[in-house]
JSON list of C-alpha atoms in Angstrom, two decimals:
[
{"chain": "A", "resi": 1403, "resn": "MET", "atom": "CA", "xyz": [24.99, 3.76, 2.13]},
{"chain": "A", "resi": 1404, "resn": "SER", "atom": "CA", "xyz": [24.42, 0.94, -0.30]},
{"chain": "A", "resi": 1405, "resn": "GLU", "atom": "CA", "xyz": [24.01, 1.68, -3.97]},
{"chain": "A", "resi": 1406, "resn": "ILE", "atom": "CA", "xyz": [21.09, 0.47, -6.01]},
{"chain": "A", "resi": 1407, "resn": "THR", "atom": "CA", "xyz": [20.31, 0.97, -9.68]},
{"chain": "A", "resi": 1408, "resn": "LEU", "atom": "CA", "xyz": [16.95, 2.34, -10.74]},
{"chain": "A", "resi": 1409, "resn": "LYS", "atom": "CA", "xyz": [16.29, -0.91, -12.59]},
{"chain": "A", "resi": 1410, "resn": "LYS", "atom": "CA", "xyz": [16.92, -2.92, -9.41]},
{"chain": "A", "resi": 1411, "resn": "ALA", "atom": "CA", "xyz": [14.79, -0.52, -7.34]},
{"chain": "A", "resi": 1412, "resn": "LEU", "atom": "CA", "xyz": [11.90, -0.91, -9.79]},
{"chain": "A", "resi": 1413, "resn": "GLU", "atom": "CA", "xyz": [12.33, -4.68, -9.78]},
{"chain": "A", "resi": 1414, "resn": "ASP", "atom": "CA", "xyz": [12.24, -4.63, -5.96]},
{"chain": "A", "resi": 1415, "resn": "ALA", "atom": "CA", "xyz": [9.12, -2.45, -6.07]},
{"chain": "A", "resi": 1416, "resn": "LEU", "atom": "CA", "xyz": [7.48, -4.81, -8.53]},
{"chain": "A", "resi": 1417, "resn": "ASP", "atom": "CA", "xyz": [8.31, -7.75, -6.27]},
{"chain": "A", "resi": 1418, "resn": "LYS", "atom": "CA", "xyz": [6.95, -5.87, -3.23]},
{"chain": "A", "resi": 1419, "resn": "GLU", "atom": "CA", "xyz": [3.69, -5.16, -5.03]},
{"chain": "A", "resi": 1420, "resn": "GLN", "atom": "CA", "xyz": [3.36, -8.81, -6.06]},
{"chain": "A", "resi": 1421, "resn": "LYS", "atom": "CA", "xyz": [3.94, -9.93, -2.47]},
{"chain": "A", "resi": 1422, "resn": "ALA", "atom": "CA", "xyz": [1.38, -7.39, -1.25]},
{"chain": "A", "resi": 1423, "resn": "HIS", "atom": "CA", "xyz": [-1.16, -8.72, -3.75]},
{"chain": "A", "resi": 1424, "resn": "ASP", "atom": "CA", "xyz": [-0.41, -12.31, -2.70]},
{"chain": "A", "resi": 1425, "resn": "PHE", "atom": "CA", "xyz": [-0.76, -11.34, 0.98]},
{"chain": "A", "resi": 1426, "resn": "TYR", "atom": "CA", "xyz": [-4.15, -9.74, 0.41]},
{"chain": "A", "resi": 1427, "resn": "MET", "atom": "CA", "xyz": [-5.40, -12.69, -1.65]},
{"chain": "A", "resi": 1428, "resn": "LYS", "atom": "CA", "xyz": [-4.35, -15.16, 1.07]},
{"chain": "A", "resi": 1429, "resn": "LEU", "atom": "CA", "xyz": [-6.10, -12.98, 3.62]},
{"chain": "A", "resi": 1430, "resn": "TYR", "atom": "CA", "xyz": [-9.14, -12.81, 1.35]},
{"chain": "A", "resi": 1431, "resn": "ASP", "atom": "CA", "xyz": [-9.28, -16.60, 1.06]},
{"chain": "A", "resi": 1432, "resn": "LEU", "atom": "CA", "xyz": [-8.98, -17.00, 4.81]},
{"chain": "A", "resi": 1433, "resn": "LEU", "atom": "CA", "xyz": [-11.70, -14.56, 5.87]},
{"chain": "A", "resi": 1434, "resn": "SER", "atom": "CA", "xyz": [-15.35, -15.36, 6.28]},
{"chain": "A", "resi": 1435, "resn": "ASP", "atom": "CA", "xyz": [-16.74, -11.85, 6.91]},
{"chain": "A", "resi": 1436, "resn": "LEU", "atom": "CA", "xyz": [-18.08, -10.53, 3.58]},
{"chain": "A", "resi": 1437, "resn": "GLY", "atom": "CA", "xyz": [-17.41, -6.90, 4.46]},
{"chain": "A", "resi": 1438, "resn": "ALA", "atom": "CA", "xyz": [-13.78, -7.61, 5.30]},
{"chain": "A", "resi": 1439, "resn": "LYS", "atom": "CA", "xyz": [-13.42, -9.72, 2.15]},
{"chain": "A", "resi": 1440, "resn": "ALA", "atom": "CA", "xyz": [-14.71, -6.85, -0.02]},
{"chain": "A", "resi": 1441, "resn": "ILE", "atom": "CA", "xyz": [-12.22, -4.40, 1.49]},
{"chain": "A", "resi": 1442, "resn": "ILE", "atom": "CA", "xyz": [-9.32, -6.82, 1.11]},
{"chain": "A", "resi": 1443, "resn": "LYS", "atom": "CA", "xyz": [-10.25, -7.63, -2.50]},
{"chain": "A", "resi": 1444, "resn": "GLU", "atom": "CA", "xyz": [-10.23, -3.90, -3.33]},
{"chain": "A", "resi": 1445, "resn": "LEU", "atom": "CA", "xyz": [-6.78, -3.56, -1.76]},
{"chain": "A", "resi": 1446, "resn": "ALA", "atom": "CA", "xyz": [-5.51, -6.51, -3.79]},
{"chain": "A", "resi": 1447, "resn": "GLU", "atom": "CA", "xyz": [-6.79, -4.83, -6.96]},
{"chain": "A", "resi": 1448, "resn": "GLU", "atom": "CA", "xyz": [-4.91, -1.65, -6.03]},
{"chain": "A", "resi": 1449, "resn": "GLU", "atom": "CA", "xyz": [-1.70, -3.66, -5.81]},
{"chain": "A", "resi": 1450, "resn": "VAL", "atom": "CA", "xyz": [-2.33, -4.91, -9.36]},
{"chain": "A", "resi": 1451, "resn": "LYS", "atom": "CA", "xyz": [-2.62, -1.27, -10.50]},
{"chain": "A", "resi": 1452, "resn": "HIS", "atom": "CA", "xyz": [0.68, -0.48, -8.81]},
{"chain": "A", "resi": 1453, "resn": "ARG", "atom": "CA", "xyz": [2.36, -3.39, -10.57]},
{"chain": "A", "resi": 1454, "resn": "GLU", "atom": "CA", "xyz": [1.01, -2.11, -13.88]},
{"chain": "A", "resi": 1455, "resn": "MET", "atom": "CA", "xyz": [2.38, 1.39, -13.18]},
{"chain": "A", "resi": 1456, "resn": "ILE", "atom": "CA", "xyz": [5.80, 0.04, -12.31]},
{"chain": "A", "resi": 1457, "resn": "THR", "atom": "CA", "xyz": [5.84, -2.34, -15.27]},
{"chain": "A", "resi": 1458, "resn": "LYS", "atom": "CA", "xyz": [4.95, 0.50, -17.63]},
{"chain": "A", "resi": 1459, "resn": "ALA", "atom": "CA", "xyz": [7.76, 2.62, -16.17]},
{"chain": "A", "resi": 1460, "resn": "MET", "atom": "CA", "xyz": [10.21, -0.24, -16.67]},
{"chain": "A", "resi": 1461, "resn": "GLU", "atom": "CA", "xyz": [9.07, -0.96, -20.23]},
{"chain": "A", "resi": 1462, "resn": "THR", "atom": "CA", "xyz": [8.98, 2.65, -21.43]},
{"chain": "A", "resi": 1463, "resn": "GLY", "atom": "CA", "xyz": [11.68, 4.17, -19.27]},
{"chain": "A", "resi": 1464, "resn": "LYS", "atom": "CA", "xyz": [9.22, 6.98, -18.54]},
{"chain": "A", "resi": 1465, "resn": "ILE", "atom": "CA", "xyz": [7.26, 7.87, -15.46]},
{"chain": "A", "resi": 1466, "resn": "GLU", "atom": "CA", "xyz": [4.95, 10.61, -16.71]},
{"chain": "A", "resi": 1467, "resn": "HIS", "atom": "CA", "xyz": [1.98, 8.23, -16.73]},
{"chain": "A", "resi": 1468, "resn": "ILE", "atom": "CA", "xyz": [1.76, 8.26, -12.95]},
{"chain": "A", "resi": 1469, "resn": "GLY", "atom": "CA", "xyz": [0.71, 11.91, -12.73]},
{"chain": "A", "resi": 1470, "resn": "LEU", "atom": "CA", "xyz": [3.71, 13.54, -11.09]},
{"chain": "A", "resi": 1471, "resn": "ASP", "atom": "CA", "xyz": [1.93, 16.88, -10.99]},
{"chain": "A", "resi": 1472, "resn": "THR", "atom": "CA", "xyz": [-1.03, 15.49, -9.04]},
{"chain": "A", "resi": 1473, "resn": "LYS", "atom": "CA", "xyz": [-1.26, 16.84, -5.50]},
{"chain": "A", "resi": 1474, "resn": "PHE", "atom": "CA", "xyz": [-2.53, 14.83, -2.57]},
{"chain": "A", "resi": 1475, "resn": "TYR", "atom": "CA", "xyz": [-3.17, 15.88, 0.96]},
{"chain": "A", "resi": 1476, "resn": "THR", "atom": "CA", "xyz": [-3.11, 13.11, 3.49]},
{"chain": "A", "resi": 1477, "resn": "THR", "atom": "CA", "xyz": [-3.79, 12.94, 7.19]},
{"chain": "A", "resi": 1478, "resn": "ASP", "atom": "CA", "xyz": [-2.53, 10.03, 9.23]},
{"chain": "A", "resi": 1479, "resn": "LEU", "atom": "CA", "xyz": [-5.02, 9.20, 11.97]},
{"chain": "A", "resi": 1480, "resn": "GLY", "atom": "CA", "xyz": [-2.33, 7.12, 13.68]},
{"chain": "A", "resi": 1481, "resn": "ILE", "atom": "CA", "xyz": [-4.49, 4.01, 13.82]},
{"chain": "A", "resi": 1482, "resn": "ALA", "atom": "CA", "xyz": [-1.81, 1.95, 12.04]},
{"chain": "A", "resi": 1483, "resn": "GLN", "atom": "CA", "xyz": [0.37, 2.34, 15.14]},
{"chain": "A", "resi": 1484, "resn": "MET", "atom": "CA", "xyz": [-1.97, 0.16, 17.22]},
{"chain": "A", "resi": 1485, "resn": "VAL", "atom": "CA", "xyz": [-0.91, -3.27, 18.41]},
{"chain": "A", "resi": 1486, "resn": "LEU", "atom": "CA", "xyz": [-1.70, -5.85, 15.75]},
{"chain": "A", "resi": 1487, "resn": "PRO", "atom": "CA", "xyz": [-3.09, -9.35, 16.20]},
{"chain": "A", "resi": 1488, "resn": "GLN", "atom": "CA", "xyz": [-0.30, -11.92, 16.25]},
{"chain": "A", "resi": 1489, "resn": "VAL", "atom": "CA", "xyz": [-2.15, -14.59, 14.27]},
{"chain": "A", "resi": 1490, "resn": "ILE", "atom": "CA", "xyz": [-4.47, -14.21, 11.29]},
{"chain": "A", "resi": 1491, "resn": "THR", "atom": "CA", "xyz": [-7.53, -16.41, 11.60]},
{"chain": "A", "resi": 1492, "resn": "GLU", "atom": "CA", "xyz": [-10.70, -16.82, 9.54]},
{"chain": "A", "resi": 1493, "resn": "ASP", "atom": "CA", "xyz": [-12.87, -15.49, 12.34]},
{"chain": "A", "resi": 1494, "resn": "MET", "atom": "CA", "xyz": [-10.93, -12.25, 12.80]},
{"chain": "A", "resi": 1495, "resn": "SER", "atom": "CA", "xyz": [-12.98, -9.14, 13.32]},
{"chain": "A", "resi": 1496, "resn": "VAL", "atom": "CA", "xyz": [-13.20, -6.59, 10.52]},
{"chain": "A", "resi": 1497, "resn": "GLN", "atom": "CA", "xyz": [-11.35, -4.19, 12.83]},
{"chain": "A", "resi": 1498, "resn": "ASP", "atom": "CA", "xyz": [-8.40, -6.57, 13.19]},
{"chain": "A", "resi": 1499, "resn": "VAL", "atom": "CA", "xyz": [-8.27, -7.16, 9.44]},
{"chain": "A", "resi": 1500, "resn": "LEU", "atom": "CA", "xyz": [-8.30, -3.42, 8.81]},
{"chain": "A", "resi": 1501, "resn": "ARG", "atom": "CA", "xyz": [-5.53, -2.83, 11.36]},
{"chain": "A", "resi": 1502, "resn": "ILE", "atom": "CA", "xyz": [-3.37, -5.44, 9.63]},
{"chain": "A", "resi": 1503, "resn": "ALA", "atom": "CA", "xyz": [-4.06, -3.86, 6.23]},
{"chain": "A", "resi": 1504, "resn": "MET", "atom": "CA", "xyz": [-3.25, -0.38, 7.58]},
{"chain": "A", "resi": 1505, "resn": "LYS", "atom": "CA", "xyz": [0.08, -1.55, 8.91]},
{"chain": "A", "resi": 1506, "resn": "HIS", "atom": "CA", "xyz": [0.85, -3.31, 5.64]},
{"chain": "A", "resi": 1507, "resn": "GLU", "atom": "CA", "xyz": [0.13, -0.15, 3.64]},
{"chain": "A", "resi": 1508, "resn": "ASP", "atom": "CA", "xyz": [2.16, 1.97, 6.06]},
{"chain": "A", "resi": 1509, "resn": "ASN", "atom": "CA", "xyz": [5.14, -0.36, 5.65]},
{"chain": "A", "resi": 1510, "resn": "SER", "atom": "CA", "xyz": [4.78, -0.01, 1.88]},
{"chain": "A", "resi": 1511, "resn": "ARG", "atom": "CA", "xyz": [4.77, 3.79, 2.24]},
{"chain": "A", "resi": 1512, "resn": "ILE", "atom": "CA", "xyz": [8.02, 3.60, 4.20]},
{"chain": "A", "resi": 1513, "resn": "PHE", "atom": "CA", "xyz": [9.54, 1.29, 1.55]},
{"chain": "A", "resi": 1514, "resn": "TYR", "atom": "CA", "xyz": [8.86, 3.85, -1.19]},
{"chain": "A", "resi": 1515, "resn": "GLU", "atom": "CA", "xyz": [10.01, 6.80, 0.91]},
{"chain": "A", "resi": 1516, "resn": "LYS", "atom": "CA", "xyz": [13.35, 5.09, 1.46]},
{"chain": "A", "resi": 1517, "resn": "LEU", "atom": "CA", "xyz": [13.71, 4.47, -2.29]},
{"chain": "A", "resi": 1518, "resn": "ALA", "atom": "CA", "xyz": [12.87, 8.13, -2.94]},
{"chain": "A", "resi": 1519, "resn": "GLU", "atom": "CA", "xyz": [15.66, 9.15, -0.58]},
{"chain": "A", "resi": 1520, "resn": "LYS", "atom": "CA", "xyz": [18.13, 6.94, -2.44]},
{"chain": "A", "resi": 1521, "resn": "PHE", "atom": "CA", "xyz": [17.23, 8.64, -5.73]},
{"chain": "A", "resi": 1522, "resn": "ALA", "atom": "CA", "xyz": [17.03, 12.20, -4.38]},
{"chain": "A", "resi": 1523, "resn": "GLY", "atom": "CA", "xyz": [17.14, 14.85, -7.09]},
{"chain": "A", "resi": 1524, "resn": "SER", "atom": "CA", "xyz": [16.06, 12.60, -9.95]},
{"chain": "A", "resi": 1525, "resn": "GLU", "atom": "CA", "xyz": [12.83, 11.74, -11.73]},
{"chain": "A", "resi": 1526, "resn": "ALA", "atom": "CA", "xyz": [13.00, 8.41, -9.92]},
{"chain": "A", "resi": 1527, "resn": "GLU", "atom": "CA", "xyz": [12.68, 10.28, -6.62]},
{"chain": "A", "resi": 1528, "resn": "GLU", "atom": "CA", "xyz": [9.42, 11.78, -7.84]},
{"chain": "A", "resi": 1529, "resn": "PHE", "atom": "CA", "xyz": [8.20, 8.36, -8.98]},
{"chain": "A", "resi": 1530, "resn": "PHE", "atom": "CA", "xyz": [8.91, 6.74, -5.62]},
{"chain": "A", "resi": 1531, "resn": "ARG", "atom": "CA", "xyz": [7.44, 9.69, -3.70]},
{"chain": "A", "resi": 1532, "resn": "ARG", "atom": "CA", "xyz": [4.28, 9.32, -5.78]},
{"chain": "A", "resi": 1533, "resn": "MET", "atom": "CA", "xyz": [4.15, 5.62, -4.95]},
{"chain": "A", "resi": 1534, "resn": "ALA", "atom": "CA", "xyz": [4.63, 6.47, -1.25]},
{"chain": "A", "resi": 1535, "resn": "VAL", "atom": "CA", "xyz": [1.68, 8.86, -1.51]},
{"chain": "A", "resi": 1536, "resn": "GLU", "atom": "CA", "xyz": [-0.38, 6.09, -3.14]},
{"chain": "A", "resi": 1537, "resn": "GLU", "atom": "CA", "xyz": [0.36, 3.80, -0.21]},
{"chain": "A", "resi": 1538, "resn": "ALA", "atom": "CA", "xyz": [-0.37, 6.56, 2.32]},
{"chain": "A", "resi": 1539, "resn": "ASN", "atom": "CA", "xyz": [-3.69, 7.20, 0.60]},
{"chain": "A", "resi": 1540, "resn": "HIS", "atom": "CA", "xyz": [-4.56, 3.51, 0.86]},
{"chain": "A", "resi": 1541, "resn": "ARG", "atom": "CA", "xyz": [-3.62, 3.51, 4.54]},
{"chain": "A", "resi": 1542, "resn": "ASN", "atom": "CA", "xyz": [-5.76, 6.59, 5.13]},
{"chain": "A", "resi": 1543, "resn": "LYS", "atom": "CA", "xyz": [-8.70, 5.10, 3.26]},
{"chain": "A", "resi": 1544, "resn": "ILE", "atom": "CA", "xyz": [-8.49, 2.03, 5.48]},
{"chain": "A", "resi": 1545, "resn": "GLN", "atom": "CA", "xyz": [-8.14, 4.22, 8.58]},
{"chain": "A", "resi": 1546, "resn": "ASN", "atom": "CA", "xyz": [-11.28, 6.12, 7.63]},
{"chain": "A", "resi": 1547, "resn": "ILE", "atom": "CA", "xyz": [-13.21, 2.88, 7.15]},
{"chain": "A", "resi": 1548, "resn": "TYR", "atom": "CA", "xyz": [-11.88, 1.66, 10.50]},
{"chain": "A", "resi": 1549, "resn": "ASP", "atom": "CA", "xyz": [-12.82, 4.94, 12.17]},
{"chain": "A", "resi": 1550, "resn": "ASP", "atom": "CA", "xyz": [-16.35, 4.71, 10.73]},
{"chain": "A", "resi": 1551, "resn": "ILE", "atom": "CA", "xyz": [-16.75, 1.14, 12.00]},
{"chain": "A", "resi": 1552, "resn": "VAL", "atom": "CA", "xyz": [-15.44, 1.94, 15.49]},
{"chain": "A", "resi": 1553, "resn": "TYR", "atom": "CA", "xyz": [-17.56, 5.10, 15.66]},
{"chain": "A", "resi": 1554, "resn": "ASP", "atom": "CA", "xyz": [-20.69, 3.18, 14.59]},
{"chain": "A", "resi": 1555, "resn": "GLU", "atom": "CA", "xyz": [-20.04, 0.47, 17.18]},
{"chain": "A", "resi": 1556, "resn": "ASN", "atom": "CA", "xyz": [-19.52, 2.96, 19.98]}
]
C-alpha cells in the first residue's frame, strides 16, 4: 500500500475537481442542445463548490464546514454502468451526454472512497466519505434526470 499525506490527498482532490470542471466546460462548449448544456453547466458549478470546500479545508486545516453530521441516503439506479459513447460530438443526444456525466461522477465517487480508505479512522476519512457522497448524489441526480427523459420518450 502506498502512503500519501493528507496534504497531497487534498491537492490531488483539488486537481481532480479542477479537471472535472474543465471537462464539463469543454463538453458545454461542444454541445448544441440547450437542455444538455444547462445540465452540464450546473455540474460544472458543483465542481467549483467542491474546489471551494477542499480549498477551505486546506487553508484552515478544518473540515467541519462540510457538514460531517449530515446524512444522505442514495440509491444507485445502475444507469452509469451502461456502455458509453466512444466519441463526444456536438450533436450527441441528451441521453448520451447524461450517461457520460453519470460515469464521470461515479468515477469521482470511487476516487474519494479510495482516499477515505487510505485515511481510515481519521477526520480525513470522514471528509473524503462526505465528498464521495457528494459525487454519488450528483450521479443519482443525473440518473433521475436520465430516467425521466427515457420514461417520457417511451
